[in-house]
Amino acid sequence: MTGAPTDIERIMEPDAVAVVGASTDETKRGHQAIVTLQEGGYDGDIYPVNPNAEEIRGLDVYPAVSAIPGRVDLALIVTPAHVVPGVLEDCAETDLAGAVVVAVGFGEAGEDGEKLEAEIVSLAREHGIRLIGPNTSGMINVHRGLNLVGADTVPEGGLALLCQSGNMAISLFTEAATREGVGFSHYVGVGNEADLQFHEYLPFLDADPETDAIVCYVEGMSDGRAFLQAARDVVPDTPIVVLKSGRSDVGKRSASSHTGSLAGDAAVTDAVLEQAGVVSVERSDELLSVANALSSLPRADGPNVAILADGGGHATLAADACTERGLSIPRLTDQTQARLRAVLPDAASVVNPVDVAGGTDDDQSVFVDCAAAIVADPNVDALMLTGLFGGYGVRFAEQYTEVEIEAARELASLAAEHDTPLVVQSAYEGFETEPHAVLRERGIPVVESLDVATASLSALATYGDRVAAADQSSDFRLPAATTAGDTLAETIGHGRTQLSEFEAKRALADDGFPVTPFDLATSADEAAALVADIDGPAAMKVVSPDIVHKSDAGGVALDVQADEAAATYDDLCSAAAGYDPDASLDGVLVSPMRDAGVELIVGVVDDDQFGPVVMCGLGGVFVEVLEDVAFRALPLTEADARAMLDDIGAQELLDGARGNPPVDRDAVMDLLVAVSSFVRSNPSVAELDLNPVFADADGVEIVDAAITLDRRPRQHTENEEAESAAPSQGETDD
Amino acid sequence: MTGAPTDIERIMEPDAVAVVGASTDETKRGHQAIVTLQEGGYDGDIYPVNPNAEEIRGLDVYPAVSAIPGRVDLALIVTPAHVVPGVLEDCAETDLAGAVVVAVGFGEAGEDGEKLEAEIVSLAREHGIRLIGPNTSGMINVHRGLNLVGADTVPEGGLALLCQSGNMAISLFTEAATREGVGFSHYVGVGNEADLQFHEYLPFLDADPETDAIVCYVEGMSDGRAFLQAARDVVPDTPIVVLKSGRSDVGKRSASSHTGSLAGDAAVTDAVLEQAGVVSVERSDELLSVANALSSLPRADGPNVAILADGGGHATLAADACTERGLSIPRLTDQTQARLRAVLPDAASVVNPVDVAGGTDDDQSVFVDCAAAIVADPNVDALMLTGLFGGYGVRFAEQYTEVEIEAARELASLAAEHDTPLVVQSAYEGFETEPHAVLRERGIPVVESLDVATASLSALATYGDRVAAADQSSDFRLPAATTAGDTLAETIGHGRTQLSEFEAKRALADDGFPVTPFDLATSADEAAALVADIDGPAAMKVVSPDIVHKSDAGGVALDVQADEAAATYDDLCSAAAGYDPDASLDGVLVSPMRDAGVELIVGVVDDDQFGPVVMCGLGGVFVEVLEDVAFRALPLTEADARAMLDDIGAQELLDGARGNPPVDRDAVMDLLVAVSSFVRSNPSVAELDLNPVFADADGVEIVDAAITLDRRPRQHTENEEAESAAPSQGETDD
């Protein structure tokens, strides 16, 4: 890093730490923190702070941070909550960069706690101090021996952990302690995110030479959109893996009682994280292994996995697991098959999965011959070796261990030469054998579970995909809500939040959207004339700013013939008046009836965590019953729109199931991008629903539209111009 | 066991074993087998057989099995394949109960191998010898020290393993070796199932006092229906867990090249195993843990799980994982919540998940107080303790270990007293702590993975469900194909395999099925008269035994009005003649048009492994695109039919989505049971398709029907009366 260190750098790599609330009582956190720092080998200065002590473990104690003679980068504050404001006040005149606030009793603890949290944030901003927490277990710089948590066993390695649960951090630390080759560079318990938020750590960790991958355990982000922006920039160099809890309704209940943060809808979260290039993991028992694979292996250029197994059972199960996770098991080329046949017995299967059928029983170097053939195959993006490798010496005869060690070396070299990710699954993983150690030293993960091996390969393929698409996807930046040009709010809204179907369609049609032809009849005669002009029957719908659910009001008539139009006009108006005598009626909307083609729904919703997101899915029962919809955050690029269409489950319907021609995907993509632009330039739009949109081989047509305005500023709007006015984003200078 | 031992008992618990192919060469399987038997502590007689040796490891060698003076129960044959027939011939006059045939080169190895396999099966039957294998790694009776495999480390325990892959067996043995508290009673490598099949071991293992649960790794069963029959009887006492590989198309490719067995469709397999009360597992890394939980814990009476966590992260993730797997997280009663509040700090969450919020930091006996309140709650069927339990002594202070040990004892006692399954997830599982050992000794599983803990609880709930429903579900027995009363083949088929729609509907209507009214017009005038009699428009379809796809032939007209009927008749006949000039025309089927209601499809297919199964699902795009269908094996009970309906994914459509009234589920169930009876009493029916069936609040109506006959006997028919004529089923006498 060049230039003066930023606040985040000083916080994450401090040269001097104050422990506020340091204690002579050995059972107290304020004592243990000193012990851990000293015994962890931290090479910076340690300043205990306590007005009532003189010396702790050989260190001079200071009555206040302001009394410390040298410059302090970071303060660990272990005092109770109510003392924290005073501590921050005391630091007003110091050059303190940051403070870790451990205490609970803030935002997660009701109204009084929220007030206290607002107070410390305000004080911190005033005095130029960034806060980690409150309600955090602390932070760790593993390589510096700077452990502000007191977790005993944190193995050193390349994973940085941003975590919203102290016990989850302990779980991951203990899991790593029992897994060879997995360890951590940094840990931050982000706590309540009162000041420093998830996204602000990302640029530092990206630049950190000790960090190879970033692992996040997230209950709810206070600024999800900022995370997307930061992640997008970091991902091409440093993979990010996220485990998001609170996926279920019950999980959400628990998450919100825990951190007081909002837990967003899992489908939205998964989709927008994917859009930003982040790899999501759903099982806590796969998080560490997947992150480890991403940190040490090259990414996969595609989904094509070759399986090399020393038994039919593993071959079959591996193929099942890969297929289940969307990976492909391509047929190997004839040339590869010939090379395999040359080294394997007749009974072997060489198509893929490759089953050596006893061919490695007496000589495990045959694995290397097979792998050499496989990694050279142009159809193969990644290799899984599955079965007993590394355990032949344990299982069969000791002299095999040497053969396996040499084979392990050569397997690792082959994988490196060809830049092919290799994951080894072995039943003997738990035996900590030498061949496995050789593989791990060379960055090849060895795992016991076939499913975890598959999850790792799947993550490598996903990551490869996302990096390849990184520069084509959204930058997640939106103009401020005050941007000029939001004509909807100015010219139509007039204080109303719900536009009529006529107003919504007119706004969209004026903007060039493909809306079914429509016109407003304000009398029975006008209605008759309009329907007469249509070639075929008409749809007629009452238009009233006061009636949202037109069908419920009896305000919709379909398949209206020209000679019925006048009477229908009167019927619809009477029905509307009967439904709500006070409703003002603008008239009746007249449109030609359309054939459905494929029914789609396109919409925009304002997500609690991530701000405005576009939704697209199959309409009718598919959206109502199956919730077969895709999400992406605004603003949408063409690549985002394409990815959304690919995310829809029932692809067959888009491709032309039941004898229909395939839907014009380009037209749907254009519509999605246009919707994104429309909402971007009309920030007053809180919700937009195009439902249904009819799609066929010739294009798309919007058949019904609803727009809800909201004149409050968007919660998650980012002002492109005004960014520098926001609190320091902790960006590095280089 | 009482009475003379059966063949299976003599094979699984042999008092004398011959090793045919015993060798003085220490590197040979025929030598290692003797070593393993001697060193394993086998207490029976061991007879090496080899015409060219006199003594091996202190044992007399016999030139042939027939030359052994004492009675031999089991022969392990390790000779090459071509020698096996001679060995069996030699045993003709002996009282040998069974033989384990290790060699490959039989049914899995092409035509010659198939012939050789048929020959040894024929010889074995002739001489009253049952065969395990061929192509098997062998068998093990762990408690007797009878290891015919040579796997070194097979921990002793309550799991019996039936396995179709030697390496999968090794994987499970090594996995168990690194997990405390998990072990095996018996292992059988079933190999090619040439003689003894999966199902024949079940009654023995059910009666075996050493076996608490049966674990099966299956690539393909040669008689799946017999397995269903046997499993149904065993499951109420002894849980069965199955991992079925070859789920994906690629997996199937690999499985079939491995064992030559048929890999059935995963959806059918899962469904019929569920019907028989078997618990299916999809991930190989969950098989052992799930089986272990089933073997040592009481079953859960329902899906309601209480989560007791010492951190919000674990609480939330556990809730997510449970919800994902269909378990419920019920609200605890007010009384329980009050009891929890009395022992936990204010910040604790006591609704469920229960988060102790630091309440156990200084005193882990608080876990016991919480658990006591929870297991007494009537809303709770099972308890998961998740977080750090058993690791407080490691993590915080040594003196906690004693507290945790006592807490572990009390937790186990509480669970036992209340017959409540308890699974403990702990980040410290890998540390092999004393509190964990105490739990395991008392049958409480301790696992590291939250997801595996959840899988275990889910299996206990599934198992509880299935045992509760066991006596209400199918017995899987079908009459022989020759049963009288199959009027379809006799009176309609006349050598044809495809019935016309008219014939199919008439057969169904005659049997009392609710078929849309229909009549056959054989002239334009007749058609006009029939349509005129209908109140509303008609559907008209050409009837020809030679035209299966009527729509393709232009042979279907819908919404036909009375005045169009005569012309339509002529049009349909011309179209059919144009489509296939040689087709014979029976006339035109006339039916009233119907409103769809909810469109269903009901059918019967003959599954390769399990014989005839009924299918039911939502019609139209749901079956074509989403494959949202359920399966159950014939004959169906009412409970089976109900379970099928519950298996359909889009339940909302049955319950009345989009403003429709709910479907009459009883009518659908009646239809499914009737279909089962119809096919049962007409064994010539190879396939049956009722598509669509319209269902609404008033009942169901069959709108189209297709029946395919097959005069070959059904592959999987079991003759209820003729069972005793089948080869010995290995049933125990008690």
Coordinates of N, CA and C in Angstrom, one line a residue, chain A residues 75-237:
Chain A
A75 N -9.0 1.4 19.2 CA -9.4 1.1 20.6 C -10.4 0.0 20.7
L76 N -10.0 -1.0 21.6 CA -11.0 -2.1 21.9 C -11.8 -1.6 23.1
I77 N -13.0 -1.4 23.0 CA -13.8 -0.9 24.1 C -14.7 -2.0 24.7
V78 N -14.3 -2.5 25.9 CA -15.0 -3.6 26.5 C -15.8 -3.1 27.7
T79 N -16.1 -1.8 27.8 CA -16.9 -1.3 28.9 C -18.4 -1.6 28.6
P80 N -19.2 -1.5 29.6 CA -20.7 -1.6 29.4 C -21.1 -0.5 28.4
A81 N -22.3 -0.7 27.8 CA -22.8 0.2 26.8 C -22.9 1.7 27.2
H82 N -23.4 1.9 28.4 CA -23.7 3.3 28.8 C -22.4 4.1 29.0
V83 N -21.2 3.4 29.1 CA -20.0 4.1 29.3 C -19.4 4.6 27.9
V84 N -19.8 3.9 26.9 CA -19.2 4.1 25.6 C -19.2 5.6 25.1
P85 N -20.3 6.3 25.2 CA -20.3 7.7 24.8 C -19.2 8.5 25.4
G86 N -19.0 8.3 26.7 CA -18.0 9.0 27.4 C -16.6 8.7 26.9
V87 N -16.4 7.4 26.5 CA -15.1 7.0 26.0 C -14.8 7.7 24.7
L88 N -15.9 7.8 23.8 CA -15.7 8.4 22.5 C -15.5 9.9 22.7
E89 N -16.2 10.6 23.6 CA -16.0 12.0 23.9 C -14.5 12.2 24.3
D90 N -14.0 11.3 25.1 CA -12.6 11.5 25.5 C -11.6 11.4 24.4
C91 N -12.0 10.7 23.3 CA -11.1 10.5 22.1 C -11.2 11.7 21.2
A92 N -12.0 12.7 21.5 CA -12.3 13.8 20.5 C -11.0 14.4 19.9
E93 N -10.0 14.6 20.8 CA -8.8 15.3 20.4 C -7.7 14.3 20.0
T94 N -7.9 13.0 20.1 CA -6.9 12.1 19.7 C -7.0 11.8 18.2
D95 N -6.0 11.1 17.7 CA -5.9 10.7 16.3 C -6.4 9.3 16.1
L96 N -7.3 8.8 17.0 CA -7.8 7.5 16.9 C -8.5 7.2 15.6
A97 N -8.2 6.1 14.9 CA -8.9 5.8 13.6 C -10.2 5.1 13.8
G98 N -10.2 4.1 14.8 CA -11.4 3.3 15.0 C -11.5 2.7 16.3
A99 N -12.7 2.2 16.6 CA -13.0 1.6 17.9 C -13.8 0.4 17.7
V100 N -13.5 -0.7 18.4 CA -14.3 -1.9 18.4 C -15.2 -1.8 19.6
V101 N -16.5 -1.8 19.4 CA -17.4 -1.6 20.6 C -18.1 -3.0 20.8
V102 N -17.7 -3.7 21.9 CA -18.1 -5.0 22.1 C -19.5 -5.1 22.8
A103 N -19.8 -4.1 23.6 CA -21.0 -4.2 24.4 C -22.3 -4.5 23.6
V104 N -23.2 -5.2 24.3 CA -24.6 -5.3 23.7 C -25.4 -4.2 24.4
G105 N -26.7 -4.1 24.0 CA -27.6 -3.1 24.6 C -27.7 -1.9 23.7
F106 N -27.5 -2.1 22.4 CA -27.7 -1.0 21.5 C -28.9 -1.2 20.5
G107 N -28.7 -1.1 19.3 CA -29.8 -1.2 18.3 C -30.6 -2.5 18.4
E108 N -29.9 -3.5 18.9 CA -30.6 -4.8 18.9 C -31.5 -4.9 20.2
A109 N -31.5 -3.9 21.0 CA -32.1 -4.0 22.3 C -33.2 -2.9 22.6
G110 N -34.1 -2.8 21.6 CA -35.2 -1.9 21.8 C -34.9 -0.4 21.7
E111 N -35.9 0.4 22.0 CA -35.8 1.8 21.7 C -34.7 2.6 22.4
D112 N -34.5 2.3 23.7 CA -33.4 2.9 24.4 C -32.0 2.6 23.8
G113 N -31.9 1.3 23.4 CA -30.6 0.9 22.8 C -30.4 1.6 21.5
E114 N -31.5 1.8 20.7 CA -31.4 2.4 19.4 C -30.9 3.9 19.6
K115 N -31.4 4.5 20.6 CA -31.0 5.9 20.9 C -29.6 6.0 21.2
L116 N -29.1 5.0 22.1 CA -27.7 5.0 22.5 C -26.8 4.8 21.3
E117 N -27.3 3.9 20.4 CA -26.5 3.6 19.2 C -26.4 4.8 18.3
A118 N -27.5 5.5 18.1 CA -27.5 6.8 17.4 C -26.5 7.8 18.0
E119 N -26.5 7.8 19.3 CA -25.6 8.7 20.0 C -24.1 8.4 19.7
I120 N -23.8 7.1 19.8 CA -22.3 6.8 19.6 C -21.9 7.0 18.2
V121 N -22.9 6.7 17.3 CA -22.5 6.9 15.8 C -22.3 8.4 15.6
S122 N -23.2 9.2 16.2 CA -23.0 10.7 16.0 C -21.7 11.2 16.6
L123 N -21.4 10.7 17.8 CA -20.1 11.1 18.4 C -18.9 10.7 17.6
A124 N -19.0 9.4 17.1 CA -17.9 8.9 16.3 C -17.7 9.7 15.0
R125 N -18.8 10.0 14.4 CA -18.6 10.8 13.1 C -18.0 12.2 13.4
E126 N -18.5 12.8 14.5 CA -18.1 14.1 14.9 C -16.6 14.1 15.2
H127 N -16.1 13.0 15.8 CA -14.7 13.0 16.1 C -13.8 12.2 15.1
G128 N -14.4 11.8 14.0 CA -13.6 11.1 13.0 C -13.2 9.8 13.4
I129 N -14.0 9.1 14.1 CA -13.6 7.7 14.5 C -14.6 6.7 13.9
R130 N -14.1 5.7 13.2 CA -15.0 4.7 12.7 C -15.2 3.6 13.7
L131 N -16.4 3.0 13.7 CA -16.8 2.0 14.7 C -17.0 0.6 14.1
I132 N -16.4 -0.4 14.7 CA -16.8 -1.8 14.5 C -17.8 -2.2 15.6
G133 N -19.0 -2.7 15.2 CA -20.0 -3.1 16.1 C -21.0 -2.0 16.2
P134 N -21.6 -1.8 17.4 CA -21.5 -2.5 18.6 C -22.1 -3.9 18.5
N135 N -22.1 -4.6 19.6 CA -22.7 -6.0 19.7 C -21.8 -6.9 18.8
T136 N -20.5 -6.8 19.0 CA -19.6 -7.6 18.2 C -18.7 -8.4 19.1
S137 N -18.2 -9.6 18.6 CA -17.2 -10.3 19.3 C -15.8 -9.8 19.2
G138 N -15.7 -8.9 18.2 CA -14.4 -8.2 18.0 C -13.8 -8.4 16.6
M139 N -12.5 -8.3 16.5 CA -11.9 -8.5 15.2 C -10.5 -9.2 15.5
I140 N -10.0 -9.8 14.4 CA -8.7 -10.5 14.5 C -7.9 -10.2 13.3
N141 N -6.6 -9.9 13.4 CA -5.7 -9.9 12.3 C -4.8 -11.1 12.6
V142 N -5.0 -12.2 12.0 CA -4.4 -13.5 12.4 C -2.9 -13.4 12.1
H143 N -2.5 -12.9 11.0 CA -1.1 -12.9 10.7 C -0.2 -12.0 11.6
R144 N -0.9 -10.9 12.1 CA -0.2 -10.0 13.1 C -0.3 -10.5 14.5
G145 N -1.1 -11.6 14.7 CA -1.3 -12.1 16.1 C -2.1 -11.1 16.9
L146 N -2.9 -10.3 16.2 CA -3.8 -9.3 16.9 C -5.2 -9.9 17.0
N147 N -5.4 -10.5 18.2 CA -6.7 -11.2 18.5 C -7.5 -10.4 19.5
L148 N -8.5 -9.7 19.0 CA -9.3 -8.9 19.9 C -10.6 -9.6 20.3
V149 N -10.6 -11.0 20.1 CA -11.8 -11.8 20.3 C -11.6 -12.7 21.5
G150 N -10.4 -13.2 21.6 CA -10.1 -14.2 22.6 C -10.4 -15.6 22.2
A151 N -10.7 -15.9 20.9 CA -10.8 -17.2 20.4 C -9.4 -17.8 20.4
D152 N -9.3 -19.0 21.0 CA -8.0 -19.5 21.1 C -7.3 -20.0 19.8
T153 N -8.1 -20.8 19.1 CA -7.5 -21.5 17.9 C -8.0 -20.9 16.6
V154 N -7.3 -20.0 16.1 CA -7.6 -19.5 14.8 C -6.5 -19.8 13.8
P155 N -6.6 -20.8 13.0 CA -5.5 -21.2 12.1 C -5.3 -20.1 11.1
E156 N -4.0 -20.0 10.8 CA -3.6 -18.9 9.8 C -3.9 -19.4 8.4
G157 N -4.3 -18.5 7.5 CA -4.6 -18.9 6.1 C -5.1 -17.7 5.3
G158 N -5.7 -18.0 4.2 CA -6.0 -17.0 3.3 C -7.5 -16.5 3.3
L159 N -8.3 -16.9 4.3 CA -9.7 -16.5 4.3 C -9.9 -15.4 5.2
A160 N -10.6 -14.3 4.7 CA -11.0 -13.2 5.6 C -12.5 -13.5 5.9
L161 N -12.9 -13.3 7.1 CA -14.2 -13.6 7.6 C -14.9 -12.4 8.1
L162 N -16.0 -12.0 7.4 CA -16.9 -11.0 7.9 C -18.2 -11.6 8.4
C163 N -18.5 -11.5 9.7 CA -19.4 -12.4 10.3 C -20.4 -11.6 11.2
Q164 N -21.6 -12.0 11.2 CA -22.6 -11.3 12.0 C -23.1 -12.2 13.2
S165 N -22.3 -13.2 13.5 CA -22.6 -14.0 14.7 C -21.3 -14.5 15.3
G166 N -21.1 -14.2 16.5 CA -19.9 -14.6 17.2 C -19.7 -16.1 17.2
N167 N -20.9 -16.8 17.5 CA -20.8 -18.3 17.6 C -20.5 -18.9 16.2
M168 N -21.0 -18.3 15.2 CA -20.7 -18.9 13.9 C -19.2 -18.7 13.6
A169 N -18.7 -17.6 14.0 CA -17.2 -17.4 13.8 C -16.5 -18.5 14.6
I170 N -16.9 -18.8 15.9 CA -16.2 -19.8 16.6 C -16.4 -21.2 15.9
S171 N -17.6 -21.4 15.4 CA -17.8 -22.7 14.6 C -16.8 -22.8 13.5
L172 N -16.7 -21.7 12.7 CA -15.8 -21.8 11.6 C -14.3 -21.9 12.0
F173 N -14.0 -21.3 13.1 CA -12.6 -21.4 13.6 C -12.3 -22.8 14.0
T174 N -13.2 -23.4 14.7 CA -13.0 -24.8 15.2 C -13.0 -25.8 14.0
E175 N -13.9 -25.5 13.1 CA -14.0 -26.4 11.9 C -12.6 -26.4 11.2
A176 N -12.1 -25.1 11.0 CA -10.8 -25.0 10.3 C -9.7 -25.7 11.1
A177 N -9.8 -25.6 12.5 CA -8.8 -26.2 13.3 C -8.7 -27.7 13.1
T178 N -9.8 -28.4 12.7 CA -9.8 -29.8 12.5 C -9.6 -30.2 11.0
R179 N -9.5 -29.2 10.2 CA -9.3 -29.4 8.7 C -7.9 -28.9 8.4
E180 N -7.1 -29.8 7.8 CA -5.8 -29.3 7.4 C -5.9 -28.4 6.2
G181 N -5.0 -27.4 6.2 CA -4.9 -26.5 5.0 C -6.0 -25.4 4.9
V182 N -6.8 -25.2 5.9 CA -7.8 -24.1 5.9 C -7.5 -23.2 7.0
G183 N -7.4 -21.9 6.7 CA -7.2 -20.9 7.8 C -7.6 -19.5 7.4
F184 N -7.3 -18.6 8.3 CA -7.9 -17.2 8.2 C -6.8 -16.1 8.2
S185 N -7.1 -15.0 7.5 CA -6.2 -13.9 7.5 C -6.8 -12.8 8.5
H186 N -8.1 -12.5 8.3 CA -8.7 -11.5 9.1 C -10.1 -12.0 9.6
Y187 N -10.5 -11.5 10.7 CA -11.9 -11.7 11.1 C -12.5 -10.4 11.6
V188 N -13.7 -10.1 11.1 CA -14.4 -8.9 11.7 C -15.8 -9.4 12.1
G189 N -16.1 -9.2 13.3 CA -17.5 -9.3 13.8 C -18.2 -8.0 13.5
V190 N -19.0 -7.9 12.4 CA -19.5 -6.6 12.0 C -20.6 -6.1 12.9
G191 N -21.2 -7.0 13.8 CA -22.1 -6.6 14.8 C -23.3 -5.9 14.2
N192 N -23.7 -4.8 14.8 CA -24.9 -4.1 14.4 C -24.7 -3.2 13.1
E193 N -23.5 -3.2 12.6 CA -23.2 -2.3 11.5 C -23.6 -0.9 11.7
A194 N -23.5 -0.4 12.9 CA -24.0 0.9 13.3 C -23.2 2.0 12.5
D195 N -21.9 1.7 12.3 CA -21.1 2.7 11.4 C -20.5 1.9 10.3
L196 N -19.4 1.2 10.5 CA -18.8 0.4 9.4 C -19.7 -0.7 9.0
Q197 N -19.9 -0.8 7.7 CA -20.8 -1.8 7.2 C -20.0 -2.9 6.4
F198 N -20.7 -4.0 6.1 CA -20.1 -5.1 5.4 C -19.2 -4.6 4.2
H199 N -19.8 -3.7 3.4 CA -19.2 -3.4 2.1 C -17.9 -2.6 2.3
E200 N -17.8 -1.9 3.4 CA -16.6 -1.1 3.6 C -15.3 -1.8 3.9
Y201 N -15.4 -3.1 4.3 CA -14.2 -3.9 4.5 C -13.7 -4.5 3.2
L202 N -14.6 -4.6 2.2 CA -14.2 -5.3 1.0 C -13.0 -4.8 0.2
P203 N -12.9 -3.5 0.0 CA -11.7 -3.0 -0.8 C -10.4 -3.3 0.0
F204 N -10.4 -3.1 1.3 CA -9.2 -3.4 2.1 C -8.8 -4.9 1.9
L205 N -9.8 -5.8 2.0 CA -9.5 -7.2 2.0 C -9.0 -7.6 0.6
D206 N -9.6 -6.9 -0.4 CA -9.2 -7.2 -1.8 C -7.7 -6.9 -2.0
A207 N -7.3 -5.8 -1.4 CA -5.9 -5.3 -1.6 C -5.0 -6.1 -0.6
D208 N -5.5 -6.7 0.4 CA -4.6 -7.3 1.4 C -3.9 -8.6 0.8
P209 N -2.6 -8.6 0.8 CA -1.9 -9.7 0.2 C -2.1 -11.0 1.0
E210 N -2.5 -11.0 2.2 CA -2.7 -12.2 3.0 C -4.1 -12.9 2.7
T211 N -5.0 -12.1 2.0 CA -6.3 -12.6 1.8 C -6.6 -13.1 0.4
D212 N -7.0 -14.4 0.3 CA -7.3 -15.0 -1.0 C -8.7 -15.1 -1.3
A213 N -9.6 -15.1 -0.3 CA -11.0 -15.1 -0.5 C -11.7 -14.5 0.7
I214 N -12.9 -14.0 0.5 CA -13.6 -13.3 1.5 C -14.9 -14.1 1.8
V215 N -15.1 -14.4 3.1 CA -16.3 -15.2 3.5 C -17.2 -14.4 4.4
C216 N -18.4 -14.3 4.0 CA -19.4 -13.5 4.8 C -20.5 -14.4 5.4
Y217 N -20.7 -14.3 6.6 CA -22.0 -14.8 7.2 C -22.9 -13.6 7.5
V218 N -24.0 -13.6 6.8 CA -24.9 -12.4 6.8 C -26.2 -12.7 7.4
E219 N -26.7 -12.0 8.4 CA -28.1 -12.1 8.8 C -28.9 -11.1 8.1
G220 N -28.4 -9.9 8.0 CA -29.1 -8.9 7.2 C -28.2 -7.7 7.0
M221 N -28.1 -7.2 5.8 CA -27.2 -6.0 5.6 C -27.9 -4.7 5.7
S222 N -27.3 -3.7 6.3 CA -28.0 -2.5 6.5 C -27.9 -1.7 5.2
D223 N -26.9 -1.9 4.3 CA -26.9 -1.3 3.0 C -26.5 -2.3 1.9
G224 N -27.4 -3.1 1.5 CA -27.2 -4.2 0.6 C -26.7 -3.7 -0.8
R225 N -27.2 -2.5 -1.2 CA -26.9 -2.0 -2.5 C -25.4 -1.6 -2.5
A226 N -24.9 -1.0 -1.4 CA -23.5 -0.6 -1.4 C -22.6 -1.9 -1.4
F227 N -23.1 -3.0 -0.8 CA -22.4 -4.2 -0.8 C -22.3 -4.7 -2.3
L228 N -23.4 -4.6 -3.0 CA -23.3 -5.1 -4.4 C -22.3 -4.3 -5.2
Q229 N -22.3 -3.0 -5.0 CA -21.4 -2.1 -5.7 C -19.9 -2.5 -5.4
A230 N -19.7 -2.6 -4.1 CA -18.3 -2.9 -3.7 C -17.9 -4.3 -4.2
A231 N -18.8 -5.3 -4.0 CA -18.5 -6.7 -4.4 C -18.1 -6.8 -5.8
R232 N -18.9 -6.1 -6.7 CA -18.7 -6.2 -8.1 C -17.3 -5.8 -8.5
D233 N -16.7 -4.8 -7.8 CA -15.3 -4.4 -8.1 C -14.3 -5.4 -7.5
V234 N -14.6 -6.0 -6.4 CA -13.6 -6.9 -5.8 C -13.6 -8.3 -6.4
V235 N -14.7 -8.8 -6.8 CA -14.8 -10.2 -7.2 C -13.8 -10.6 -8.3
P236 N -13.6 -9.8 -9.3 CA -12.6 -10.4 -10.3 C -11.3 -10.8 -9.7
D237 N -10.8 -10.1 -8.7 CA -9.6 -10.5 -8.1 C -9.7 -11.4 -6.8

